[in-house]
Short mmCIF file of C-alpha atoms and ligand atoms in Angstrom, two decimals:
data_model
loop_
_atom_site.label_atom_id
_atom_site.label_comp_id
_atom_site.label_asym_id
_atom_site.label_seq_id
_atom_site.Cartn_x
_atom_site.Cartn_y
_atom_site.Cartn_z
CA UNK A 7 -0.15 0.07 -0.11
CA UNK A 8 1.17 3.59 -0.80
CA UNK A 9 0.66 6.18 1.30
CA UNK A 10 -0.87 9.19 0.84
CA UNK A 11 1.54 11.88 -0.60
CA UNK A 12 0.80 15.25 1.69
CA UNK A 13 1.56 18.60 0.45
CA UNK A 14 2.22 21.74 1.29
CA UNK A 15 2.06 25.17 -0.51
CA UNK A 16 2.64 28.60 1.14
CA UNK A 17 3.24 32.35 -0.46
CA UNK A 18 6.93 33.40 -0.32
CA UNK A 19 6.36 34.85 3.66
CA UNK A 20 4.54 31.75 4.35
CA UNK A 21 1.58 32.88 5.97
CA UNK A 22 -0.63 31.54 3.70
CA UNK A 23 -0.63 27.59 3.38
CA UNK A 24 -2.36 25.10 1.47
CA UNK A 25 -1.55 21.33 2.45
CA UNK A 26 -2.70 18.50 0.13
CA UNK A 27 -3.30 14.87 -0.05
CA UNK A 28 -2.60 12.71 -2.75
CA UNK A 29 -1.87 12.64 -6.43
CA UNK A 30 -3.12 16.10 -8.24
CA UNK A 31 -6.36 15.64 -11.00
CA UNK A 32 -3.82 17.61 -13.31
CA UNK A 33 -0.81 18.87 -13.58
CA UNK A 34 -1.18 21.90 -16.10
CA UNK A 35 0.84 25.44 -17.13
CA UNK A 36 -1.02 28.29 -19.21
CA UNK A 37 0.06 31.25 -21.30
CA UNK A 38 -2.61 33.75 -21.24
CA UNK A 39 -1.80 36.67 -20.55
CA UNK A 40 -3.78 36.34 -17.32
CA UNK A 41 -1.76 34.50 -15.72
CA UNK A 42 1.35 36.65 -17.15
CA UNK A 43 0.19 39.50 -14.99
CA UNK A 44 -0.69 37.36 -11.76
CA UNK A 45 2.50 36.32 -12.02
CA UNK A 46 5.00 38.04 -13.17
CA UNK A 47 6.48 35.43 -14.91
CA UNK A 48 6.27 34.46 -19.04
CA UNK A 49 3.53 31.43 -17.71
CA UNK A 50 1.40 30.22 -15.35
CA UNK A 51 2.01 26.65 -13.81
CA UNK A 52 -0.67 24.75 -11.74
CA UNK A 53 -1.77 21.87 -9.68
CA UNK A 54 -5.70 20.92 -9.88
CA UNK A 55 -6.65 18.53 -7.16
CA UNK A 56 -9.52 17.44 -6.66
CA UNK A 57 -10.97 18.98 -3.58
CA UNK A 58 -11.16 16.08 -1.30
CA UNK A 59 -7.18 16.04 -1.62
CA UNK A 60 -7.71 19.39 0.44
CA UNK A 61 -6.32 18.75 3.82
CA UNK A 62 -5.82 22.36 5.64
CA UNK A 63 -6.30 26.03 4.70
CA UNK A 64 -3.98 28.28 7.02
CA UNK A 65 -2.90 31.99 7.30
CA UNK A 66 -5.08 35.39 6.25
CA UNK A 67 -5.59 35.91 3.02
CA UNK A 68 -6.82 38.09 0.09
CA UNK A 69 -9.35 36.73 -3.13
CA UNK A 70 -9.66 38.01 -6.43
CA UNK A 71 -12.61 37.94 -8.74
CA UNK A 72 -12.32 37.97 -12.16
CA UNK A 73 -14.17 36.58 -15.40
CA UNK A 74 -12.11 33.78 -17.21
CA UNK A 75 -12.79 33.50 -21.24
CA UNK A 76 -14.55 31.13 -20.77
CA UNK A 77 -17.79 32.98 -19.07
CA UNK A 78 -16.72 31.44 -15.67
CA UNK A 79 -15.45 33.72 -12.23
CA UNK A 80 -12.20 32.47 -10.90
CA UNK A 81 -11.01 33.05 -7.78
CA UNK A 82 -7.55 33.76 -6.93
CA UNK A 83 -6.01 33.61 -3.37
CA UNK A 84 -2.81 36.01 -2.27
CA UNK A 85 -1.29 37.01 1.17
CA UNK A 86 -2.18 39.98 1.75
CA UNK A 87 1.64 40.53 3.20
CA UNK A 88 3.13 39.55 0.26
CA UNK A 89 1.27 38.95 -2.49
CA UNK A 90 1.91 35.43 -3.39
CA UNK A 91 -0.78 33.59 -5.44
CA UNK A 92 -1.39 30.19 -4.29
CA UNK A 93 -4.69 28.74 -4.71
CA UNK A 94 -7.92 29.36 -6.89
CA UNK A 95 -11.97 27.92 -7.50
CA UNK A 96 -12.82 27.92 -10.57
CA UNK A 97 -17.37 28.51 -10.08
CA UNK A 98 -17.40 25.88 -12.91
CA UNK A 99 -15.24 23.14 -11.64
CA UNK A 100 -16.25 22.81 -7.66
CA UNK A 101 -14.57 19.41 -6.65
CA UNK A 102 -11.11 21.33 -7.84
CA UNK A 103 -8.91 23.35 -6.15
CA UNK A 104 -6.12 25.08 -8.24
CA UNK A 105 -2.62 25.40 -6.64
CA UNK A 106 0.28 27.66 -7.54
CA UNK A 107 2.93 24.72 -8.65
CA UNK A 108 6.16 27.16 -7.58
CA UNK A 109 4.05 27.82 -3.72
CA UNK A 110 5.09 23.75 -3.26
CA UNK A 111 8.99 25.40 -3.57
CA UNK A 112 9.24 21.64 -4.21
CA UNK A 113 11.76 21.24 -7.85
CA UNK A 114 10.35 17.52 -7.94
CA UNK A 115 6.85 18.31 -8.35
CA UNK A 116 5.26 16.66 -11.06
CA UNK A 117 5.73 18.00 -14.77
CA UNK A 118 2.58 19.86 -16.63
CA UNK A 119 0.85 16.71 -18.82
CA UNK A 120 -0.36 19.40 -20.89
CA UNK A 121 -0.32 23.64 -22.16
CA UNK A 122 -2.68 25.80 -23.10
CA UNK A 123 -2.66 29.46 -24.57
CA UNK A 124 0.20 28.86 -26.43
CA UNK A 125 -1.32 31.40 -28.55
CA UNK A 126 0.24 33.91 -25.98
CA UNK A 127 3.20 32.34 -25.33
CA UNK A 128 6.20 33.66 -25.50
CA UNK A 129 7.90 33.51 -28.95
CA UNK A 130 11.54 32.03 -27.66
CA UNK A 131 10.34 29.99 -24.39
CA UNK A 132 10.96 26.21 -25.33
CA UNK A 133 8.21 23.71 -23.92
CA UNK A 134 8.13 20.26 -23.68
CA UNK A 135 6.57 17.94 -26.08
CA UNK A 136 3.21 17.79 -24.18
CA UNK A 137 0.13 18.45 -26.08
CA UNK A 138 0.10 21.97 -26.76
CA UNK A 139 -3.42 23.90 -27.08
CA UNK A 140 -3.63 27.04 -29.07
CA UNK A 141 -6.79 28.53 -26.11
CA UNK A 142 -8.18 26.55 -23.19
CA UNK A 143 -9.55 23.58 -24.23
CA UNK A 144 -13.04 21.63 -23.94
CA UNK A 145 -12.08 19.92 -20.91
CA UNK A 146 -10.78 21.65 -18.47
CA UNK A 147 -9.40 18.57 -15.72
CA UNK A 148 -9.71 15.18 -17.78
CA UNK A 149 -11.98 12.48 -16.52
ZN1 LIG B 230 2.80 36.24 2.35
ZN1 LIG B 231 -4.17 31.79 -17.94
#
């Protein structure tokens, strides 16, 4: 029997945390301009966990809501002290919680299995040989 893997993601200052157990449903990266602005980096990288895989959240958080191109509302939870976004929710996927991969600070975290919004990917940025979607795929989380 394999033990469920417990992981913890945290903001830069460490006060906002989320603990997960088990494997993510999907690991993905996103080159949309909103992820670029949210992270200040060239792409967002996230792990979608089943909500039952969320063990706990701790710390103060602020929430920023925006509407995705699909029309769904997204709620991004970030640290009011240091500003890091740690996790977020999509109103159309109530059973899923997305966690920013960088917040795990684990270079051995499972790699993305697909990448989306490559229409706005930086020209010079190479990416692994995984499915590339120019925009958002029809199914956010394959079952
Ligand atoms: Zn913080
Ligand atoms: Zn994005």
